[in-house]
């Protein structure tokens, strides 16, 4: 038989099989599979995707003492036909994989007994059966397909691998093969933990719900930065190592409901390595005196998901009655993080029982026993000269401070320590610690994981930002203005007094920046640019303060309506083809929604009224709309296409639908 060409898909398959063998997997080629109980894999038909004999053997081994009836009931529940969507089925089966199958059977005394049948031994990988099958043939309702490589754990097809020759584009493995397989043989993906696509030099991994752009590279085998000779080696050794695969499946997977759609989230390489470093720090909480470290992963790289992975793994794997106190310094961030935990299924208690309404409610929650508590750092405030009271002596409380580098954490750090003297503290941040932020290290410890902007761009976790300088006719000549303003607004949270301070210290520059004629030109330019971008996508207009955000909303609305009137005026002289184009443009413009997203403050209606502005309509929308404006803006199909902000939504807000930012 001739040897396969070195660049062929067959050669790559052989290379992958050899790698799995070095990781301790059994391997088997099923190209000439014979069916039947004594056949190659013990399958009766090619429509079966679970290797029943291997599953039965594994369950008997993992559940010593349970009768055969209990094992059979578990197998029947696990393999029964499910008519729900692929995503819902995968989610349902994932819960069984993770937590076992509850069965009820009669004992020898004819009494009913309920037990949980364990499907996988998560703690001892070698206590499970690992089998890699190549050329695995599966038939669906109409069509049959042959998968390149399937990784079975205890007879369950957890890993799907599609290979392409070196010279072929990897996207084809997704668009041409994987998409077809999910439609024609969906039962193969009911049990799937992860999908690997590779042409040898490029490899990516993703979950069954992931679009192509969310399939990610896996660049490091371990935290020492070890890599393979080619990317296929790196991804197989990094993910399909028995311990890594079970850890990823058990602790770095969750399902997230958004916009009515069920999304499966699989941890990425930087999250897996970083979170495990953080978990290790918790295991050494006594030695490090509660300073668990600083987790620096740049904005947009999934930092809030890392918080979910971190807390959920500790709750599941480490002994203790753990409570996590999630701290932020802005109301919108607190709301966003709470929603992320809730949508991921991590928070099971009602919102009113985990989110602190005020300082007294916070004290009550911390004296009680909750898995999660969410609060603003400002609720640890005390009167001048007062000492914050001790709320708990527990050593199984972990404080997670989001954007831990910001100055507020220095201010309230002592109150936190007084309240929770034996707690562990970990800081999550999207920016590096700079000179002058040594206090942050003193409170949290040194870096435990670094994933910077450059790495994130290279991995595709963060999209690159392309800057276009658009200069209005009115310009400023103070070259130091940016530095002067940054000194005041670096926290991106201006309260009423800080806004007045900004006006006082920069009264001349402020009035130039916010002059009506200047804003008018910018609003006109925003409308022109937004409609002429040549691509879809939503936009965010970032203003210097709340008042200017409302002014810009009013002015953009004015020019938007002028554009509609201009297009309507052209209809009478346009050709039939041109008329349809104009009507489409008019429909888009008239359907477009805009909103102002700014924080509230006391007496704000009077403050806005003094400047000739009305905040009430915007405040009502923020308070009352359901779904919320944040969900509408994230939904690419919702007509809320332009928002006007000054501090809210700038950080900690994940909106893939937003493609343009207007920063003035």
XYZ file of C-alpha atoms in Angstrom:
664
model
C 0.000 0.000 0.000
C 1.509 3.400 -0.989
C 2.465 5.791 1.805
C 0.226 8.896 2.148
C 1.663 12.186 0.918
C 3.207 14.172 3.777
C 0.834 17.099 3.160
C -2.290 14.975 2.799
C -5.230 14.773 5.173
C -4.509 11.075 5.687
C -0.941 11.822 6.819
C -2.261 14.439 9.232
C -4.751 11.922 10.591
C -1.971 9.427 11.251
C 0.008 12.135 13.001
C -2.958 12.977 15.231
C -3.534 9.303 16.078
C 0.112 8.960 17.101
C -0.215 12.011 19.367
C -3.278 10.539 21.083
C -1.374 7.305 21.640
C 1.395 9.195 23.452
C -1.310 10.691 25.711
C -2.460 7.230 26.773
C -5.528 6.885 24.553
C -6.437 3.605 22.902
C -6.850 4.038 19.140
C -8.901 2.155 16.573
C -9.530 2.526 12.842
C -13.207 1.892 12.049
C -13.012 2.205 8.263
C -13.842 -1.485 7.848
C -16.026 -1.737 10.951
C -18.179 -4.820 11.354
C -21.491 -4.362 13.147
C -23.072 -6.482 15.881
C -22.434 -7.099 19.556
C -19.207 -8.937 18.743
C -18.228 -6.489 16.008
C -15.483 -3.863 15.912
C -17.165 -1.386 18.297
C -20.188 -3.381 19.429
C -22.654 -1.195 17.509
C -25.818 -2.778 16.159
C -26.377 -0.033 13.554
C -24.390 2.892 12.166
C -26.967 5.324 13.562
C -25.707 4.524 17.076
C -23.122 7.038 18.302
C -22.673 5.727 21.853
C -20.514 2.628 22.235
C -22.903 0.764 24.535
C -20.616 -2.146 25.546
C -17.859 0.274 26.568
C -20.336 2.547 28.346
C -21.812 -0.379 30.296
C -18.363 -1.621 31.292
C -17.312 1.859 32.455
C -20.492 2.448 34.473
C -20.173 -0.900 36.217
C -16.588 -0.014 37.106
C -17.477 3.493 38.378
C -20.599 2.438 40.295
C -19.587 -0.644 42.231
C -22.464 -1.978 44.284
C -25.241 -0.751 42.004
C -27.326 -3.507 40.377
C -27.353 -4.093 36.632
C -30.894 -2.677 36.554
C -29.634 0.712 37.726
C -26.880 0.691 35.096
C -29.371 -0.226 32.366
C -31.767 2.554 33.421
C -28.924 5.083 33.252
C -27.931 3.892 29.768
C -31.542 4.120 28.574
C -31.908 7.662 29.917
C -28.617 8.726 28.393
C -29.299 7.263 24.939
C -33.037 7.904 24.531
C -34.125 9.907 21.513
C -34.462 13.607 22.252
C -36.584 15.749 19.964
C -35.408 19.111 21.296
C -32.932 21.353 19.487
C -29.304 20.276 19.252
C -28.291 23.013 21.701
C -30.960 22.075 24.250
C -30.141 18.370 23.940
C -26.423 19.012 24.395
C -27.173 21.146 27.466
C -29.428 18.472 28.969
C -26.898 15.703 28.404
C -24.055 17.891 29.695
C -25.822 18.093 33.064
C -26.024 14.290 33.109
C -22.345 13.972 32.217
C -21.365 16.392 34.930
C -23.666 15.341 37.753
C -24.691 11.783 36.920
C -28.011 10.142 36.061
C -30.638 9.749 38.779
C -32.341 6.342 38.596
C -35.021 4.662 40.674
C -35.112 0.872 41.003
C -36.418 -1.810 43.337
C -34.162 -3.531 45.814
C -34.224 -7.225 46.697
C -36.657 -6.271 49.468
C -38.994 -4.830 46.808
C -38.405 -1.295 48.083
C -37.831 1.643 45.757
C -34.350 3.120 45.935
C -32.984 6.233 44.215
C -29.312 6.489 43.290
C -27.140 8.631 41.052
C -25.161 6.731 38.442
C -21.783 8.350 37.828
C -20.877 8.576 34.143
C -17.334 9.961 34.418
C -14.783 9.983 37.215
C -13.761 13.633 37.027
C -11.225 13.419 39.836
C -9.234 10.419 38.602
C -8.872 10.600 34.801
C -7.213 7.190 34.495
C -10.282 5.625 36.078
C -12.068 6.226 32.758
C -11.787 4.635 29.303
C -10.323 6.852 26.543
C -10.671 5.662 22.942
C -9.883 7.542 19.720
C -11.735 6.161 16.691
C -10.731 7.169 13.165
C -13.032 6.992 10.134
C -16.170 6.649 12.271
C -19.226 6.157 10.054
C -22.617 7.494 11.198
C -26.000 7.485 9.448
C -28.695 10.061 10.053
C -32.343 10.076 9.010
C -31.409 10.488 5.339
C -27.657 10.754 4.860
C -24.558 9.028 6.127
C -21.264 10.679 7.012
C -17.787 9.516 8.038
C -16.013 11.552 10.727
C -12.218 11.833 10.706
C -11.586 11.376 14.443
C -13.923 10.925 17.405
C -12.688 10.865 20.982
C -14.789 8.612 23.219
C -14.705 8.780 27.014
C -16.450 5.789 28.584
C -18.085 5.099 25.225
C -19.468 8.649 24.877
C -18.385 10.776 21.866
C -17.048 13.869 23.646
C -14.468 15.067 21.097
C -15.033 15.705 17.386
C -11.995 16.382 15.172
C -12.196 17.455 11.530
C -8.951 17.557 9.566
C -7.957 19.243 6.328
C -4.807 18.965 4.234
C -2.093 21.558 4.888
C -2.873 23.518 1.721
C -6.622 23.821 2.406
C -8.222 26.751 4.207
C -9.270 25.824 7.718
C -12.575 27.689 7.364
C -13.693 24.938 4.984
C -13.621 22.455 7.855
C -16.219 24.626 9.585
C -18.406 25.889 6.742
C -18.282 22.839 4.493
C -17.922 19.877 6.856
C -18.934 20.700 10.421
C -22.067 22.605 9.424
C -23.152 19.687 7.247
C -22.455 17.093 9.957
C -24.546 18.967 12.532
C -27.476 18.947 10.107
C -27.197 15.399 8.764
C -25.985 13.419 11.821
C -26.964 15.643 14.783
C -27.004 12.736 17.251
C -23.198 12.612 17.106
C -23.132 16.061 18.742
C -25.617 15.395 21.534
C -22.748 14.360 23.795
C -20.081 16.653 22.369
C -17.791 18.522 24.749
C -15.664 20.296 22.152
C -14.796 20.428 18.472
C -11.265 20.669 17.042
C -10.594 21.790 13.469
C -7.072 21.585 12.033
C -5.031 21.567 8.849
C -1.846 20.915 10.800
C -0.386 24.414 10.726
C -3.615 26.084 11.908
C -5.916 24.620 14.546
C -8.936 25.911 16.417
C -11.317 24.680 19.080
C -14.899 25.618 19.847
C -18.257 24.514 21.215
C -21.179 23.213 19.161
C -22.977 26.589 19.138
C -19.904 28.647 18.200
C -19.740 30.532 14.915
C -16.473 30.298 13.008
C -15.131 33.567 14.420
C -15.535 32.182 17.954
C -13.421 29.107 17.302
C -10.150 29.918 19.045
C -6.539 28.906 18.746
C -4.868 27.017 21.596
C -1.324 28.354 21.680
C 0.103 26.958 24.909
C 0.203 23.393 26.172
C 0.758 24.558 29.740
C 1.415 27.682 31.796
C 5.138 27.462 31.081
C 4.315 28.394 27.484
C 5.299 25.013 25.989
C 4.193 24.582 22.374
C 4.264 21.758 19.860
C 6.184 21.623 16.598
C 2.945 22.354 14.714
C -0.351 23.743 15.964
C -2.040 20.326 15.753
C 0.411 18.983 18.326
C -0.130 21.997 20.583
C -3.909 21.744 20.526
C -4.025 17.957 21.010
C -1.483 17.923 23.840
C -3.001 21.045 25.375
C -6.629 19.922 25.264
C -6.772 16.140 24.857
C -4.388 15.316 27.661
C -6.772 13.277 29.836
C -6.611 15.657 32.806
C -6.997 18.776 30.655
C -9.941 17.373 28.680
C -11.905 16.417 31.779
C -11.063 19.735 33.465
C -12.219 21.723 30.419
C -15.416 19.718 30.165
C -16.273 19.803 33.854
C -15.113 23.260 34.928
C -14.712 25.443 31.842
C -18.065 24.887 30.184
C -21.416 26.532 30.780
C -24.552 27.443 28.851
C -25.575 31.075 28.489
C -29.034 32.271 27.474
C -29.069 35.542 25.541
C -31.690 37.073 23.252
C -33.706 33.854 23.521
C -30.817 31.736 22.243
C -28.888 29.066 24.132
C -25.129 29.512 23.730
C -22.491 27.043 24.907
C -19.404 28.739 26.328
C -16.087 26.887 26.309
C -13.090 28.355 28.089
C -10.276 29.629 25.898
C -6.575 28.882 26.367
C -5.805 32.052 28.353
C -8.867 31.550 30.558
C -8.031 27.918 31.261
C -4.443 28.662 32.278
C -5.269 31.872 34.160
C -8.209 30.506 36.134
C -6.258 27.418 37.165
C -3.511 29.710 38.477
C -6.153 31.544 40.495
C -7.609 28.289 41.846
C -4.117 27.217 42.867
C -3.750 30.508 44.765
C -6.958 29.701 46.668
C -5.545 26.303 47.578
C -2.599 28.201 49.116
C -4.766 30.850 50.770
C -3.112 30.308 54.155
C 0.431 30.753 52.863
C -0.377 33.899 50.857
C -2.370 35.435 53.748
C -5.473 35.913 51.631
C -3.692 37.787 48.839
C -4.752 35.685 45.876
C -3.222 37.977 43.259
C -4.097 40.192 40.304
C -5.699 38.624 37.217
C -4.857 40.943 34.294
C -6.707 39.950 31.137
C -7.247 42.794 28.690
C -10.700 44.201 27.939
C -12.791 42.105 25.601
C -11.008 38.834 26.351
C -13.808 37.319 28.457
C -12.798 38.493 31.929
C -16.306 38.178 33.374
C -16.555 34.607 32.050
C -13.234 33.885 33.766
C -14.838 35.023 37.031
C -17.633 32.496 36.472
C -15.169 29.684 35.690
C -13.070 30.610 38.741
C -15.899 30.700 41.270
C -17.747 27.687 39.897
C -14.635 25.506 39.897
C -13.900 26.400 43.511
C -17.487 25.660 44.563
C -17.341 22.278 42.831
C -13.791 21.134 43.505
C -12.504 22.669 46.746
C -13.927 21.751 50.160
C -15.572 24.606 52.023
C -18.798 26.585 52.250
C -17.543 29.234 49.842
C -19.048 32.687 49.390
C -17.963 35.075 46.644
C -18.316 38.819 47.113
C -18.245 40.445 43.660
C -17.198 44.109 43.860
C -17.459 46.808 41.213
C -17.418 50.592 41.417
C -20.206 51.428 38.954
C -23.883 50.536 38.956
C -23.889 49.518 35.294
C -20.911 47.185 35.808
C -22.561 45.649 38.863
C -25.688 45.025 36.810
C -23.692 43.584 33.903
C -21.656 41.192 36.048
C -24.721 40.021 37.968
C -26.500 39.271 34.679
C -23.500 37.327 33.378
C -23.491 35.111 36.469
C -27.279 34.723 36.375
C -27.484 33.932 32.653
C -24.670 31.393 33.076
C -26.712 29.600 35.736
C -24.139 30.250 38.462
C -26.518 32.303 40.622
C -29.576 30.352 41.709
C -30.923 32.668 44.422
C -33.356 35.519 43.639
C -31.687 38.804 42.695
C -32.998 40.571 45.804
C -31.141 38.040 47.962
C -27.722 38.479 46.358
C -27.515 42.145 45.268
C -26.995 44.676 48.040
C -29.508 47.527 47.894
C -27.620 49.702 50.367
C -24.919 49.581 53.041
C -27.195 48.014 55.667
C -28.448 45.360 53.254
C -24.833 44.545 52.361
C -23.998 43.966 56.026
C -27.024 41.687 56.331
C -26.061 39.639 53.259
C -22.486 39.161 54.465
C -23.685 37.952 57.862
C -25.906 35.393 56.112
C -24.878 32.363 54.071
C -24.956 33.011 50.315
C -22.853 31.599 47.506
C -22.690 34.974 45.770
C -23.117 38.578 46.881
C -22.900 41.481 44.420
C -22.278 45.044 45.538
C -20.686 48.387 44.800
C -17.471 49.112 46.667
C -18.983 52.429 47.758
C -21.396 50.577 50.049
C -18.424 49.970 52.376
C -18.410 53.678 53.139
C -18.180 54.909 56.752
C -18.594 58.268 58.414
C -15.369 60.172 58.893
C -13.440 58.755 61.837
C -15.697 55.688 62.179
C -14.330 52.136 62.057
C -16.117 49.657 59.819
C -17.470 46.723 61.877
C -16.376 43.120 61.497
C -19.102 41.199 59.674
C -17.660 37.696 59.439
C -14.688 35.661 60.691
C -15.110 33.130 57.884
C -12.022 32.151 55.915
C -14.041 30.739 53.008
C -15.132 34.132 51.668
C -13.405 35.309 48.488
C -13.615 38.948 47.434
C -13.471 39.408 43.657
C -12.720 43.057 42.847
C -13.429 44.035 39.250
C -11.081 46.690 37.818
C -9.080 46.417 41.030
C -6.506 49.006 39.959
C -8.905 51.918 40.312
C -8.444 54.367 43.151
C -11.713 53.495 44.885
C -10.297 50.163 46.014
C -7.454 51.905 47.823
C -9.965 54.120 49.619
C -12.193 51.329 50.853
C -9.595 48.560 51.226
C -9.271 48.960 54.981
C -13.029 48.821 55.471
C -13.087 45.582 53.495
C -10.337 44.108 55.655
C -12.132 45.192 58.819
C -15.387 43.629 57.627
C -13.850 40.358 56.410
C -10.492 39.915 58.169
C -9.990 36.290 57.069
C -11.266 36.558 53.492
C -9.227 35.991 50.362
C -8.860 38.885 47.907
C -8.360 38.613 44.154
C -8.303 41.529 41.733
C -9.521 41.250 38.150
C -8.455 44.043 35.809
C -8.366 44.794 32.112
C -5.415 47.174 32.367
C -1.886 46.721 33.747
C -0.873 48.064 37.140
C 0.971 51.319 36.565
C 3.393 53.360 38.618
C 1.546 54.718 41.634
C -0.677 51.648 41.911
C 1.618 49.719 44.226
C -1.177 49.835 46.812
C -3.158 47.445 44.624
C -0.353 44.884 44.840
C -0.223 45.346 48.602
C -3.920 44.509 48.892
C -4.214 41.717 46.316
C -0.714 40.370 45.698
C 1.231 40.147 42.443
C 0.065 39.033 39.015
C -1.196 35.454 38.804
C -2.114 35.665 35.119
C -1.310 38.122 32.332
C -3.083 38.228 28.985
C -2.337 41.560 27.381
C -3.837 43.464 24.465
C -1.227 42.279 21.963
C -1.834 38.616 22.819
C -5.585 39.135 22.646
C -5.394 40.736 19.192
C -3.137 37.923 17.914
C -5.552 35.292 19.217
C -8.612 37.077 17.858
C -10.156 37.313 21.341
C -10.213 41.102 20.963
C -10.980 42.787 17.669
C -8.495 45.410 16.444
C -9.543 49.050 16.666
C -9.040 51.183 13.558
C -8.733 54.900 14.256
C -9.949 57.587 11.866
C -9.147 61.167 12.845
C -12.001 63.490 11.915
C -11.252 67.100 12.912
C -14.071 69.661 13.097
C -13.365 73.185 11.883
C -13.154 74.448 15.466
C -9.873 73.189 16.994
C -8.116 73.651 20.348
C -4.491 74.666 20.688
C -3.847 73.518 24.280
C -1.607 70.507 23.675
C -1.768 69.562 27.360
C -5.567 69.445 27.467
C -5.809 65.667 27.090
C -3.436 65.092 30.021
C -5.209 67.700 32.148
C -8.648 66.239 31.525
C -7.426 62.646 31.965
C -6.129 63.514 35.422
C -9.687 64.265 36.516
C -11.749 61.757 34.582
C -9.424 58.729 34.675
C -11.961 56.699 36.651
C -14.624 57.374 33.989
C -17.214 58.032 36.722
C -18.114 61.677 37.244
C -20.646 62.503 39.928
C -22.338 65.899 40.158
C -19.520 67.543 42.111
C -16.858 66.135 39.784
C -18.733 67.445 36.756
C -18.841 70.901 38.321
C -15.139 70.591 39.123
C -14.449 69.782 35.488
C -16.327 72.887 34.432
C -14.531 75.077 36.987
C -10.990 73.913 36.202
C -11.434 73.835 32.459
C -14.179 76.411 32.012
C -12.675 77.925 28.868
C -11.784 74.621 27.216
C -15.035 73.006 28.348
C -17.171 75.732 26.818
C -15.210 75.520 23.576
C -15.620 71.737 23.454
C -19.352 71.943 24.160
C -20.158 74.995 22.024
C -23.409 74.480 20.173
C -22.005 75.230 16.708
C -19.145 72.759 17.242
C -21.503 70.006 18.420
C -23.768 70.771 15.463
C -20.953 70.103 12.989
C -19.984 66.898 14.797
C -23.596 65.667 14.839
C -23.900 66.324 11.114
C -20.636 64.464 10.520
C -21.784 61.497 12.639
C -24.964 61.123 10.567
C -23.010 61.375 7.318
C -20.335 58.909 8.434
C -22.735 56.364 9.986
C -24.833 56.149 6.825
C -21.823 56.079 4.509
C -19.690 53.465 6.272
C -20.393 50.784 3.701
C -21.179 48.210 6.397
C -23.784 47.496 9.029
C -23.153 47.558 12.758
C -24.194 49.727 15.644
C -22.487 52.823 17.002
C -21.635 54.441 20.319
C -21.178 58.210 20.672
C -18.954 59.020 23.669
C -19.364 62.550 25.021
C -17.397 64.481 27.648
C -20.265 64.472 30.179
C -23.943 63.626 30.657
C -25.208 66.993 29.465
C -23.224 66.820 26.245
C -24.456 63.267 25.635
C -28.059 64.518 25.716
C -27.176 67.507 23.517
C -25.560 65.213 20.967
C -28.636 62.974 20.976
C -30.870 65.951 20.205
C -28.581 67.240 17.458
C -28.053 63.868 15.781
C -31.813 63.315 15.849
C -32.269 66.687 14.112
C -29.809 65.895 11.319
C -31.189 62.358 11.034
C -34.678 63.741 10.337
C -33.221 66.215 7.850
C -31.646 63.298 5.980
C -35.028 61.520 5.854
C -36.718 64.669 4.490
C -33.961 65.041 1.881
C -34.404 61.474 0.670
C -38.187 61.836 0.483
C -37.775 64.988 -1.614
C -35.740 63.001 -4.150
C -38.497 60.433 -4.720
C -40.504 62.528 -7.187
C -37.618 62.859 -9.673
C -36.061 59.412 -9.222
C -36.317 56.482 -11.615
C -38.196 53.337 -10.577
C -34.951 51.591 -9.596
C -33.715 54.670 -7.723
C -37.082 55.024 -5.974
C -36.794 51.542 -4.485
C -33.278 52.293 -3.252
C -34.503 55.547 -1.699
C -37.458 53.802 -0.065
C -35.128 51.184 1.443
C -32.881 53.931 2.846
C -35.866 55.827 4.246
C -37.238 52.670 5.886
C -33.857 52.010 7.531
C -33.585 55.602 8.790
C -37.138 55.689 10.129
C -36.732 52.330 11.874
C -33.462 53.300 13.573
C -33.755 53.857 17.315
C -31.348 55.905 19.441
C -30.947 56.207 23.217
C -29.027 58.117 25.868
C -27.257 55.925 28.432
C -26.059 58.009 31.387
C -25.948 57.449 35.140
C -28.525 59.103 37.384
C -27.972 61.535 40.239
C -29.957 63.491 42.790
C -31.704 66.616 41.490
C -30.691 65.720 37.956
C -33.922 66.983 36.404
C -33.223 70.477 37.752
C -29.568 70.291 36.677
C -30.511 69.353 33.121
C -33.317 71.899 33.021
C -30.862 74.686 33.892
C -28.982 73.760 30.725
C -32.157 73.688 28.653
C -32.271 69.890 28.505
C -34.857 67.257 29.445
C -33.547 64.004 30.934
C -36.932 62.530 31.881
C -37.651 60.673 28.627
C -34.200 59.071 28.643
C -34.434 58.153 32.314
C -37.831 56.498 31.789
C -36.448 54.385 28.952
C -33.491 53.263 31.051
C -35.718 52.369 33.991
C -38.721 50.790 32.326
C -37.962 49.170 28.970
C -38.065 45.393 28.767
C -35.928 43.881 27.450
C -33.462 46.443 28.693
C -31.644 48.868 26.439
C -28.420 46.929 26.973
C -29.983 43.736 25.596
C -31.502 45.638 22.680
C -28.166 47.195 21.768
C -26.391 43.831 21.916
C -29.008 42.268 19.626
C -27.758 42.875 16.082
C -31.320 42.634 14.748
C -32.831 45.182 17.138
C -33.265 48.686 15.635
C -31.565 50.376 18.616
C -28.506 51.290 16.558
C -26.931 54.392 18.140
C -26.372 55.136 21.833
C -24.975 58.253 23.481
C -22.821 57.671 26.566
C -20.196 59.340 28.734
C -19.186 56.701 31.311
C -21.680 53.830 31.342
C -21.082 50.975 28.888
C -17.525 52.138 28.117
C -15.877 49.310 30.075
C -17.172 45.901 31.109
C -19.834 45.959 28.381
C -19.626 43.255 25.715
C -21.478 44.310 22.557
C -20.232 42.494 19.424
C -22.936 44.334 17.459
C -21.108 47.659 17.961
C -18.692 48.352 15.115
C -18.168 52.128 15.364
C -17.259 54.442 18.241
C -17.455 58.225 17.909
C -15.151 59.662 20.568
C -15.243 63.417 21.116
